[in-house]
mmCIF file with all atom_site columns, C-alpha atoms in Angstrom:
data_model
loop_
_atom_site.group_PDB
_atom_site.id
_atom_site.type_symbol
_atom_site.label_atom_id
_atom_site.label_alt_id
_atom_site.label_comp_id
_atom_site.label_asym_id
_atom_site.label_entity_id
_atom_site.label_seq_id
_atom_site.pdbx_PDB_ins_code
_atom_site.Cartn_x
_atom_site.Cartn_y
_atom_site.Cartn_z
_atom_site.occupancy
_atom_site.B_iso_or_equiv
_atom_site.pdbx_formal_charge
_atom_site.auth_seq_id
_atom_site.auth_comp_id
_atom_site.auth_asym_id
_atom_site.auth_atom_id
_atom_site.pdbx_PDB_model_num
ATOM 1   C CA . UNK R 1 1   ? 0.722   -11.573 19.376  1.00 35.00 ? 1   UNK R CA 1
ATOM 2   C CA . UNK R 1 2   ? -1.605  -10.407 16.628  1.00 36.00 ? 2   UNK R CA 1
ATOM 3   C CA . UNK R 1 3   ? -2.150  -12.436 13.497  1.00 42.00 ? 3   UNK R CA 1
ATOM 4   C CA . UNK R 1 4   ? -0.302  -11.569 10.341  1.00 56.00 ? 4   UNK R CA 1
ATOM 5   C CA . UNK R 1 5   ? -3.552  -12.391 8.563   1.00 68.00 ? 5   UNK R CA 1
ATOM 6   C CA . UNK R 1 6   ? -5.094  -8.955  9.186   1.00 69.00 ? 6   UNK R CA 1
ATOM 7   C CA . UNK R 1 7   ? -7.209  -8.111  6.142   1.00 61.00 ? 7   UNK R CA 1
ATOM 8   C CA . UNK R 1 8   ? -9.901  -5.493  5.692   1.00 59.00 ? 8   UNK R CA 1
ATOM 9   C CA . UNK R 1 9   ? -11.982 -6.161  2.593   1.00 65.00 ? 9   UNK R CA 1
ATOM 10  C CA . UNK R 1 10  ? -13.057 -2.994  0.784   1.00 61.00 ? 10  UNK R CA 1
ATOM 11  C CA . UNK R 1 11  ? -16.738 -2.237  1.089   1.00 67.00 ? 11  UNK R CA 1
ATOM 12  C CA . UNK R 1 12  ? -18.875 -0.820  -1.719  1.00 68.00 ? 12  UNK R CA 1
ATOM 13  C CA . UNK R 1 13  ? -18.086 2.807   -0.865  1.00 64.00 ? 13  UNK R CA 1
ATOM 14  C CA . UNK R 1 14  ? -14.354 1.932   -0.696  1.00 61.00 ? 14  UNK R CA 1
ATOM 15  C CA . UNK R 1 15  ? -14.509 0.324   -4.144  1.00 58.00 ? 15  UNK R CA 1
ATOM 16  C CA . UNK R 1 16  ? -16.270 3.390   -5.592  1.00 56.00 ? 16  UNK R CA 1
ATOM 17  C CA . UNK R 1 17  ? -13.754 5.738   -3.939  1.00 58.00 ? 17  UNK R CA 1
ATOM 18  C CA . UNK R 1 18  ? -10.828 3.606   -5.172  1.00 57.00 ? 18  UNK R CA 1
ATOM 19  C CA . UNK R 1 19  ? -12.153 3.592   -8.736  1.00 61.00 ? 19  UNK R CA 1
ATOM 20  C CA . UNK R 1 20  ? -12.464 7.404   -8.714  1.00 57.00 ? 20  UNK R CA 1
ATOM 21  C CA . UNK R 1 21  ? -8.947  7.854   -7.280  1.00 57.00 ? 21  UNK R CA 1
ATOM 22  C CA . UNK R 1 22  ? -7.530  5.340   -9.783  1.00 57.00 ? 22  UNK R CA 1
ATOM 23  C CA . UNK R 1 23  ? -9.315  7.135   -12.670 1.00 59.00 ? 23  UNK R CA 1
ATOM 24  C CA . UNK R 1 24  ? -7.874  10.490  -11.559 1.00 57.00 ? 24  UNK R CA 1
ATOM 25  C CA . UNK R 1 25  ? -4.350  9.081   -11.055 1.00 57.00 ? 25  UNK R CA 1
ATOM 26  C CA . UNK R 1 26  ? -4.472  7.423   -14.478 1.00 63.00 ? 26  UNK R CA 1
ATOM 27  C CA . UNK R 1 27  ? -5.215  10.848  -15.952 1.00 55.00 ? 27  UNK R CA 1
ATOM 28  C CA . UNK R 1 28  ? -2.331  12.526  -14.153 1.00 56.00 ? 28  UNK R CA 1
ATOM 29  C CA . UNK R 1 29  ? -4.241  14.165  -11.300 1.00 54.00 ? 29  UNK R CA 1
ATOM 30  C CA . UNK R 1 30  ? -2.101  14.213  -8.156  1.00 56.00 ? 30  UNK R CA 1
ATOM 31  C CA . UNK R 1 31  ? -4.641  13.485  -5.436  1.00 53.00 ? 31  UNK R CA 1
ATOM 32  C CA . UNK R 1 32  ? -2.607  13.429  -2.202  1.00 58.00 ? 32  UNK R CA 1
ATOM 33  C CA . UNK R 1 33  ? 0.178   11.515  -3.948  1.00 67.00 ? 33  UNK R CA 1
ATOM 34  C CA . UNK R 1 34  ? -2.009  8.644   -5.185  1.00 82.00 ? 34  UNK R CA 1
ATOM 35  C CA . UNK R 1 35  ? -0.723  6.443   -7.986  1.00 87.00 ? 35  UNK R CA 1
ATOM 36  C CA . UNK R 1 36  ? -2.138  3.357   -9.663  1.00 89.00 ? 36  UNK R CA 1
ATOM 37  C CA . UNK R 1 37  ? -0.421  0.072   -8.829  1.00 94.00 ? 37  UNK R CA 1
ATOM 38  C CA . UNK R 1 38  ? -0.900  -2.551  -11.535 1.00 94.00 ? 38  UNK R CA 1
ATOM 39  C CA . UNK R 1 39  ? 0.280   -6.051  -10.791 1.00 95.00 ? 39  UNK R CA 1
ATOM 40  C CA . UNK R 1 40  ? -0.348  -9.406  -12.434 1.00 94.00 ? 40  UNK R CA 1
ATOM 41  C CA . UNK R 1 41  ? -2.756  -11.595 -10.489 1.00 93.00 ? 41  UNK R CA 1
ATOM 42  C CA . UNK R 1 42  ? -1.038  -14.675 -9.099  1.00 92.00 ? 42  UNK R CA 1
ATOM 43  C CA . UNK R 1 43  ? -4.031  -16.896 -9.895  1.00 92.00 ? 43  UNK R CA 1
ATOM 44  C CA . UNK R 1 44  ? -5.734  -15.175 -12.828 1.00 92.00 ? 44  UNK R CA 1
ATOM 45  C CA . UNK R 1 45  ? -2.604  -13.994 -14.643 1.00 93.00 ? 45  UNK R CA 1
ATOM 46  C CA . UNK R 1 46  ? -4.461  -10.802 -15.550 1.00 94.00 ? 46  UNK R CA 1
ATOM 47  C CA . UNK R 1 47  ? -3.353  -7.315  -14.486 1.00 94.00 ? 47  UNK R CA 1
ATOM 48  C CA . UNK R 1 48  ? -5.064  -5.967  -11.366 1.00 92.00 ? 48  UNK R CA 1
ATOM 49  C CA . UNK R 1 49  ? -5.031  -2.223  -10.583 1.00 90.00 ? 49  UNK R CA 1
ATOM 50  C CA . UNK R 1 50  ? -5.541  -0.375  -7.309  1.00 88.00 ? 50  UNK R CA 1
ATOM 51  C CA . UNK R 1 51  ? -4.755  3.129   -6.093  1.00 87.00 ? 51  UNK R CA 1
ATOM 52  C CA . UNK R 1 52  ? -1.870  3.339   -3.612  1.00 92.00 ? 52  UNK R CA 1
ATOM 53  C CA . UNK R 1 53  ? -0.108  6.119   -1.716  1.00 91.00 ? 53  UNK R CA 1
ATOM 54  C CA . UNK R 1 54  ? 3.655   5.620   -1.994  1.00 94.00 ? 54  UNK R CA 1
ATOM 55  C CA . UNK R 1 55  ? 5.636   7.155   0.869   1.00 95.00 ? 55  UNK R CA 1
ATOM 56  C CA . UNK R 1 56  ? 9.153   8.523   0.656   1.00 95.00 ? 56  UNK R CA 1
ATOM 57  C CA . UNK R 1 57  ? 11.155  7.672   3.765   1.00 96.00 ? 57  UNK R CA 1
ATOM 58  C CA . UNK R 1 58  ? 14.918  7.929   4.342   1.00 96.00 ? 58  UNK R CA 1
ATOM 59  C CA . UNK R 1 59  ? 15.617  8.359   0.637   1.00 96.00 ? 59  UNK R CA 1
ATOM 60  C CA . UNK R 1 60  ? 13.563  5.337   -0.465  1.00 97.00 ? 60  UNK R CA 1
ATOM 61  C CA . UNK R 1 61  ? 10.027  4.797   -1.620  1.00 96.00 ? 61  UNK R CA 1
ATOM 62  C CA . UNK R 1 62  ? 7.625   2.362   0.049   1.00 98.00 ? 62  UNK R CA 1
ATOM 63  C CA . UNK R 1 63  ? 4.123   0.962   -0.261  1.00 97.00 ? 63  UNK R CA 1
ATOM 64  C CA . UNK R 1 64  ? 2.288   0.280   3.003   1.00 96.00 ? 64  UNK R CA 1
ATOM 65  C CA . UNK R 1 65  ? -0.720  -2.047  3.128   1.00 95.00 ? 65  UNK R CA 1
ATOM 66  C CA . UNK R 1 66  ? -2.701  -0.891  6.158   1.00 92.00 ? 66  UNK R CA 1
ATOM 67  C CA . UNK R 1 67  ? -5.569  -3.154  5.069   1.00 90.00 ? 67  UNK R CA 1
ATOM 68  C CA . UNK R 1 68  ? -3.242  -6.091  5.706   1.00 93.00 ? 68  UNK R CA 1
ATOM 69  C CA . UNK R 1 69  ? -2.822  -9.209  3.624   1.00 93.00 ? 69  UNK R CA 1
ATOM 70  C CA . UNK R 1 70  ? -4.758  -7.910  0.607   1.00 92.00 ? 70  UNK R CA 1
ATOM 71  C CA . UNK R 1 71  ? -4.887  -9.273  -2.927  1.00 92.00 ? 71  UNK R CA 1
ATOM 72  C CA . UNK R 1 72  ? -2.284  -6.777  -4.134  1.00 94.00 ? 72  UNK R CA 1
ATOM 73  C CA . UNK R 1 73  ? 0.031   -7.793  -1.275  1.00 96.00 ? 73  UNK R CA 1
ATOM 74  C CA . UNK R 1 74  ? -0.274  -11.483 -2.150  1.00 95.00 ? 74  UNK R CA 1
ATOM 75  C CA . UNK R 1 75  ? 0.219   -10.679 -5.833  1.00 96.00 ? 75  UNK R CA 1
ATOM 76  C CA . UNK R 1 76  ? 3.300   -8.540  -5.027  1.00 96.00 ? 76  UNK R CA 1
ATOM 77  C CA . UNK R 1 77  ? 4.828   -11.390 -3.048  1.00 96.00 ? 77  UNK R CA 1
ATOM 78  C CA . UNK R 1 78  ? 4.297   -13.723 -6.012  1.00 95.00 ? 78  UNK R CA 1
ATOM 79  C CA . UNK R 1 79  ? 5.237   -11.365 -8.870  1.00 94.00 ? 79  UNK R CA 1
ATOM 80  C CA . UNK R 1 80  ? 7.945   -9.183  -7.340  1.00 92.00 ? 80  UNK R CA 1
ATOM 81  C CA . UNK R 1 81  ? 7.412   -6.525  -10.008 1.00 95.00 ? 81  UNK R CA 1
ATOM 82  C CA . UNK R 1 82  ? 4.590   -4.147  -10.826 1.00 96.00 ? 82  UNK R CA 1
ATOM 83  C CA . UNK R 1 83  ? 3.787   -0.869  -12.548 1.00 94.00 ? 83  UNK R CA 1
ATOM 84  C CA . UNK R 1 84  ? 3.236   2.429   -10.755 1.00 94.00 ? 84  UNK R CA 1
ATOM 85  C CA . UNK R 1 85  ? 1.472   5.081   -12.756 1.00 89.00 ? 85  UNK R CA 1
ATOM 86  C CA . UNK R 1 86  ? 0.204   8.628   -12.514 1.00 81.00 ? 86  UNK R CA 1
ATOM 87  C CA . UNK R 1 87  ? -0.848  9.980   -15.871 1.00 80.00 ? 87  UNK R CA 1
ATOM 88  C CA . UNK R 1 88  ? 1.824   9.362   -18.481 1.00 80.00 ? 88  UNK R CA 1
ATOM 89  C CA . UNK R 1 89  ? 4.428   8.578   -15.832 1.00 85.00 ? 89  UNK R CA 1
ATOM 90  C CA . UNK R 1 90  ? 4.322   4.770   -15.877 1.00 89.00 ? 90  UNK R CA 1
ATOM 91  C CA . UNK R 1 91  ? 7.266   2.891   -14.446 1.00 93.00 ? 91  UNK R CA 1
ATOM 92  C CA . UNK R 1 92  ? 8.036   -0.752  -13.884 1.00 95.00 ? 92  UNK R CA 1
ATOM 93  C CA . UNK R 1 93  ? 9.179   -1.297  -10.311 1.00 97.00 ? 93  UNK R CA 1
ATOM 94  C CA . UNK R 1 94  ? 10.577  -4.083  -8.184  1.00 97.00 ? 94  UNK R CA 1
ATOM 95  C CA . UNK R 1 95  ? 8.746   -4.722  -4.907  1.00 97.00 ? 95  UNK R CA 1
ATOM 96  C CA . UNK R 1 96  ? 10.674  -6.211  -1.988  1.00 97.00 ? 96  UNK R CA 1
ATOM 97  C CA . UNK R 1 97  ? 8.886   -6.899  1.295   1.00 97.00 ? 97  UNK R CA 1
ATOM 98  C CA . UNK R 1 98  ? 10.468  -5.128  4.253   1.00 98.00 ? 98  UNK R CA 1
ATOM 99  C CA . UNK R 1 99  ? 11.412  -7.231  7.282   1.00 97.00 ? 99  UNK R CA 1
ATOM 100 C CA . UNK R 1 100 ? 8.923   -6.922  10.130  1.00 97.00 ? 100 UNK R CA 1
ATOM 101 C CA . UNK R 1 101 ? 11.636  -5.540  12.437  1.00 96.00 ? 101 UNK R CA 1
ATOM 102 C CA . UNK R 1 102 ? 12.240  -2.616  10.039  1.00 97.00 ? 102 UNK R CA 1
ATOM 103 C CA . UNK R 1 103 ? 8.618   -1.623  9.334   1.00 97.00 ? 103 UNK R CA 1
ATOM 104 C CA . UNK R 1 104 ? 7.797   0.523   12.390  1.00 96.00 ? 104 UNK R CA 1
ATOM 105 C CA . UNK R 1 105 ? 9.343   3.856   11.316  1.00 97.00 ? 105 UNK R CA 1
ATOM 106 C CA . UNK R 1 106 ? 7.940   3.491   7.783   1.00 97.00 ? 106 UNK R CA 1
ATOM 107 C CA . UNK R 1 107 ? 4.435   2.731   9.078   1.00 97.00 ? 107 UNK R CA 1
ATOM 108 C CA . UNK R 1 108 ? 4.669   5.698   11.471  1.00 97.00 ? 108 UNK R CA 1
ATOM 109 C CA . UNK R 1 109 ? 5.664   8.052   8.606   1.00 96.00 ? 109 UNK R CA 1
ATOM 110 C CA . UNK R 1 110 ? 2.855   6.672   6.457   1.00 95.00 ? 110 UNK R CA 1
ATOM 111 C CA . UNK R 1 111 ? 0.282   7.238   9.209   1.00 95.00 ? 111 UNK R CA 1
ATOM 112 C CA . UNK R 1 112 ? 1.558   10.766  9.832   1.00 94.00 ? 112 UNK R CA 1
ATOM 113 C CA . UNK R 1 113 ? 0.800   11.539  6.201   1.00 92.00 ? 113 UNK R CA 1
ATOM 114 C CA . UNK R 1 114 ? -2.308  9.425   5.516   1.00 86.00 ? 114 UNK R CA 1
ATOM 115 C CA . UNK R 1 115 ? -3.683  8.363   8.894   1.00 89.00 ? 115 UNK R CA 1
ATOM 116 C CA . UNK R 1 116 ? -6.732  10.588  8.334   1.00 85.00 ? 116 UNK R CA 1
ATOM 117 C CA . UNK R 1 117 ? -7.581  8.503   5.256   1.00 81.00 ? 117 UNK R CA 1
ATOM 118 C CA . UNK R 1 118 ? -6.616  4.982   6.304   1.00 84.00 ? 118 UNK R CA 1
ATOM 119 C CA . UNK R 1 119 ? -7.069  4.885   10.089  1.00 86.00 ? 119 UNK R CA 1
ATOM 120 C CA . UNK R 1 120 ? -10.262 2.837   9.918   1.00 85.00 ? 120 UNK R CA 1
ATOM 121 C CA . UNK R 1 121 ? -8.361  -0.001  8.216   1.00 86.00 ? 121 UNK R CA 1
ATOM 122 C CA . UNK R 1 122 ? -5.772  -0.456  10.961  1.00 90.00 ? 122 UNK R CA 1
ATOM 123 C CA . UNK R 1 123 ? -5.684  -3.611  13.091  1.00 89.00 ? 123 UNK R CA 1
ATOM 124 C CA . UNK R 1 124 ? -7.751  -3.534  16.288  1.00 87.00 ? 124 UNK R CA 1
ATOM 125 C CA . UNK R 1 125 ? -5.838  -1.810  19.069  1.00 86.00 ? 125 UNK R CA 1
ATOM 126 C CA . UNK R 1 126 ? -3.742  0.391   16.767  1.00 91.00 ? 126 UNK R CA 1
ATOM 127 C CA . UNK R 1 127 ? -4.167  4.142   16.389  1.00 90.00 ? 127 UNK R CA 1
ATOM 128 C CA . UNK R 1 128 ? -3.109  6.609   13.692  1.00 92.00 ? 128 UNK R CA 1
ATOM 129 C CA . UNK R 1 129 ? -0.562  8.007   16.169  1.00 93.00 ? 129 UNK R CA 1
ATOM 130 C CA . UNK R 1 130 ? 0.864   4.664   17.320  1.00 94.00 ? 130 UNK R CA 1
ATOM 131 C CA . UNK R 1 131 ? 3.111   4.147   20.290  1.00 94.00 ? 131 UNK R CA 1
ATOM 132 C CA . UNK R 1 132 ? 6.325   2.189   19.808  1.00 94.00 ? 132 UNK R CA 1
ATOM 133 C CA . UNK R 1 133 ? 4.570   -0.727  21.508  1.00 94.00 ? 133 UNK R CA 1
ATOM 134 C CA . UNK R 1 134 ? 1.642   -0.597  19.046  1.00 94.00 ? 134 UNK R CA 1
ATOM 135 C CA . UNK R 1 135 ? 4.054   -0.536  16.113  1.00 94.00 ? 135 UNK R CA 1
ATOM 136 C CA . UNK R 1 136 ? 5.947   -3.516  17.508  1.00 92.00 ? 136 UNK R CA 1
ATOM 137 C CA . UNK R 1 137 ? 2.732   -5.420  18.191  1.00 93.00 ? 137 UNK R CA 1
ATOM 138 C CA . UNK R 1 138 ? 1.128   -4.779  14.783  1.00 94.00 ? 138 UNK R CA 1
ATOM 139 C CA . UNK R 1 139 ? 4.047   -4.485  12.341  1.00 95.00 ? 139 UNK R CA 1
ATOM 140 C CA . UNK R 1 140 ? 3.707   -8.108  11.237  1.00 95.00 ? 140 UNK R CA 1
ATOM 141 C CA . UNK R 1 141 ? 0.093   -7.493  10.185  1.00 95.00 ? 141 UNK R CA 1
ATOM 142 C CA . UNK R 1 142 ? 0.862   -4.408  8.045   1.00 96.00 ? 142 UNK R CA 1
ATOM 143 C CA . UNK R 1 143 ? 2.909   -5.422  4.997   1.00 97.00 ? 143 UNK R CA 1
ATOM 144 C CA . UNK R 1 144 ? 5.437   -2.885  3.716   1.00 98.00 ? 144 UNK R CA 1
ATOM 145 C CA . UNK R 1 145 ? 7.240   -3.085  0.376   1.00 98.00 ? 145 UNK R CA 1
ATOM 146 C CA . UNK R 1 146 ? 10.333  -1.193  -0.726  1.00 98.00 ? 146 UNK R CA 1
ATOM 147 C CA . UNK R 1 147 ? 9.892   0.139   -4.249  1.00 97.00 ? 147 UNK R CA 1
ATOM 148 C CA . UNK R 1 148 ? 12.974  -0.175  -6.401  1.00 95.00 ? 148 UNK R CA 1
ATOM 149 C CA . UNK R 1 149 ? 14.003  0.203   -9.977  1.00 90.00 ? 149 UNK R CA 1
ATOM 150 C CA . UNK R 1 150 ? 13.212  -2.881  -11.997 1.00 82.00 ? 150 UNK R CA 1
ATOM 151 C CA . UNK R 1 151 ? 16.195  -4.275  -13.837 1.00 71.00 ? 151 UNK R CA 1
ATOM 152 C CA . UNK R 1 152 ? 15.948  -4.614  -17.547 1.00 59.00 ? 152 UNK R CA 1
ATOM 153 C CA . UNK R 1 153 ? 17.530  -7.493  -19.217 1.00 52.00 ? 153 UNK R CA 1
#
C-alpha cells in the first residue's frame, strides 16, 4: 500500500510557470481551463493562491491534487471553502474531499485531459493512462475535492 503522504514540492521552474498561469487566469485568459484557487492558510490565516485545473465529471466539478498532500490540500481540509477565479468570474465555493473509493474515475478523467501537463507529479508506479489496479493502489495519495456552491447565510 502506498502512503497517503505523497507530495511533490514545486521546483523553481514550476513556481515560475504557476505564477504565469495564475497571472493569466486572474486576467481572464482561459489557458487550458486554468483558474486561480485562493484559500486561507490554516496556519498563517492569509490567503494563498495557486492555479488549478477544475475538471467536470458526471455533472459535477472537481479539483484533483496530483502533487499529493500539498499546502492547498491541507488548507482546503481545514477551511472547507475557497475562491475560484478566472478574470472577473470569482466565486466562493465549498470543497468536500471525495472518498478514496470514489476517486478513480475522476482521476482517470483528469489524467485524460491534463496528463500531458501533470504526469511527472504522479506517485511512483502510476502512469498518465492508469490501469484500474494503479488507480486503486494510488487513489489514497491523490486528493480529490468536489466543488460545490458555498451557502450564504
